[in-house]
Amino acid sequence: MIKPGTDNGWPGVIRKYASFLPVNATTPVVTLLEGNTPLIPVPRFVAAIGGNFDLRLKYEAMNPTCSFKDRGMTMAITNAVARGARTVVCASTGNTSASAAAYSARAGLHCVVLLPEGKIAHGKLSQALLYGATTVSVQGNFDDALRIVRELGETGLVEVVNSINPVRIEGQKTAAFEICDVLGDAPDYHFLPVGNAGNITAYWRGFREYRDAGLSRRVPRMMGWQALGADPIVQGHAIAHPETVATAIRIGNPASWSGAVEAARDSGGQIRSVSDEEILHAYKLLARTEGVMVEPACAAPLAGLIRCVREGEIPAGSVITATMTGHGLKDPDTAIRVSGFTPKVVAATREAVLGVLDL
Ligand code: F0G
């Protein structure tokens, strides 16, 4: 007998963690059953970087729109519907717009996304367009687009679903809960990329709330990584023209700046930056040692971990988690460009194929 129901045994992050979220029994939950993403051990990668610890990747690519944004967006769109909004708007380096567009389609809302022209990875652009969002390319960077979105929000005509909307952070903190649920406690360190800084703020809140509720015994050191050239928090001032191959975190004036600084300071962690070269090295190394494909921004914390290993900063036997925020297929152009390979073209015969193989 086919069982009735819609949740496959996993109800999405709002219903799963309702007691930690600003919802009640009558909240009209909009969900694509996001969350419950795998925590993948990567021992071959650890061996390749000369580490002596247990590293697990929180693989957020397994969310419905292939990034961590779905955790916050289920909250933001649920809240927009509850408030009677008709149109939602966001600025985005790509993933927020993909998620906002998908959850808006699910809820029957009109979605408007503002994207920095020419700086959006193609997979992400394809999502916003296919989900039917009104897609506006702004001739400026993410920070310009977010400024305009704030101004649009002030008109009262639209609901802003960027992480300046506090319910986004509430939804995103559920990833920290899931990590503790799987490990049985918080890790020693948590590594993640930092762009607009909402996610590091959310994880830090999640880890603290779980400890305070007695569901874990400790909190991790929060290790946030920006890309050199787009590292305002590390530099201590806004950057007018941020640049990095990791377009997801190409941000010069993060909205949750103070949340990131507090997370690092209060946890005994750090916010540092790594170069594009280090990012691309880690990006390829992960794919080739573990078969795990992530988008370049996710490789920033991995590059950071490589640095920490080199500098002897990680005690042997540590338990480390790292958030892989988005899927590698979001940015196929970078994958093809940096892979170092091109397909070999041959005649359609066995001999021709054998001729190009090194068997
Ligand atoms: N990784 C990916 C893949 C992202 O898309 C983002 C942010 C981050 C990391 C950084 O997270 O902003 O919370 O510090 N993307 C936003 C967007 C800015 O518009 O999709 P953060």
CSV table of N, CA, C and O in Angstrom, one decimal, residues 99 126 140 153 159 180 198 210 232 236 279 321 343:
chain,number,residue,atom,x,y,z
A,99,SER,N,17.1,30.3,-4.9
A,99,SER,CA,16.2,29.8,-3.8
A,99,SER,C,14.9,30.6,-3.7
A,99,SER,O,13.8,30.1,-3.6
A,126,SER,N,20.4,30.2,-14.6
A,126,SER,CA,19.4,29.3,-15.3
A,126,SER,C,18.2,29.0,-14.3
A,126,SER,O,17.1,28.9,-14.7
A,140,GLY,N,26.4,47.0,-11.7
A,140,GLY,CA,27.1,47.2,-10.4
A,140,GLY,C,27.4,45.9,-9.8
A,140,GLY,O,27.2,44.9,-10.4
A,153,GLY,N,12.6,47.9,-0.2
A,153,GLY,CA,11.9,47.4,1.0
A,153,GLY,C,11.2,48.6,1.7
A,153,GLY,O,10.1,48.4,2.3
A,159,GLU,N,8.4,42.5,-0.1
A,159,GLU,CA,9.0,41.9,1.1
A,159,GLU,C,10.4,41.5,0.7
A,159,GLU,O,10.7,40.8,-0.3
A,180,CYS,N,25.0,18.6,14.9
A,180,CYS,CA,25.1,18.1,16.3
A,180,CYS,C,24.3,16.8,16.4
A,180,CYS,O,24.7,15.9,17.1
A,198,GLY,N,25.8,36.2,6.6
A,198,GLY,CA,24.6,35.7,7.3
A,198,GLY,C,24.8,34.3,7.8
A,198,GLY,O,24.3,33.9,8.9
A,210,TYR,N,21.6,25.2,20.6
A,210,TYR,CA,21.6,23.7,20.9
A,210,TYR,C,22.3,23.4,22.2
A,210,TYR,O,21.8,22.6,23.0
A,232,PRO,N,36.6,42.2,3.1
A,232,PRO,CA,36.4,43.4,3.9
A,232,PRO,C,36.6,43.2,5.5
A,232,PRO,O,37.1,44.1,6.2
A,236,GLY,N,39.2,45.1,7.6
A,236,GLY,CA,38.6,46.0,8.6
A,236,GLY,C,38.0,47.2,7.9
A,236,GLY,O,37.7,48.2,8.6
A,279,ILE,N,42.1,28.8,-3.5
A,279,ILE,CA,40.7,28.3,-3.6
A,279,ILE,C,40.6,27.3,-4.7
A,279,ILE,O,40.0,26.2,-4.5
A,321,THR,N,34.1,20.2,11.1
A,321,THR,CA,33.1,20.2,10.1
A,321,THR,C,33.3,21.4,9.2
A,321,THR,O,33.8,22.4,9.7
A,343,PRO,N,38.0,17.2,-23.7
A,343,PRO,CA,37.7,15.9,-24.2
A,343,PRO,C,38.5,15.6,-25.4
A,343,PRO,O,38.8,16.5,-26.2
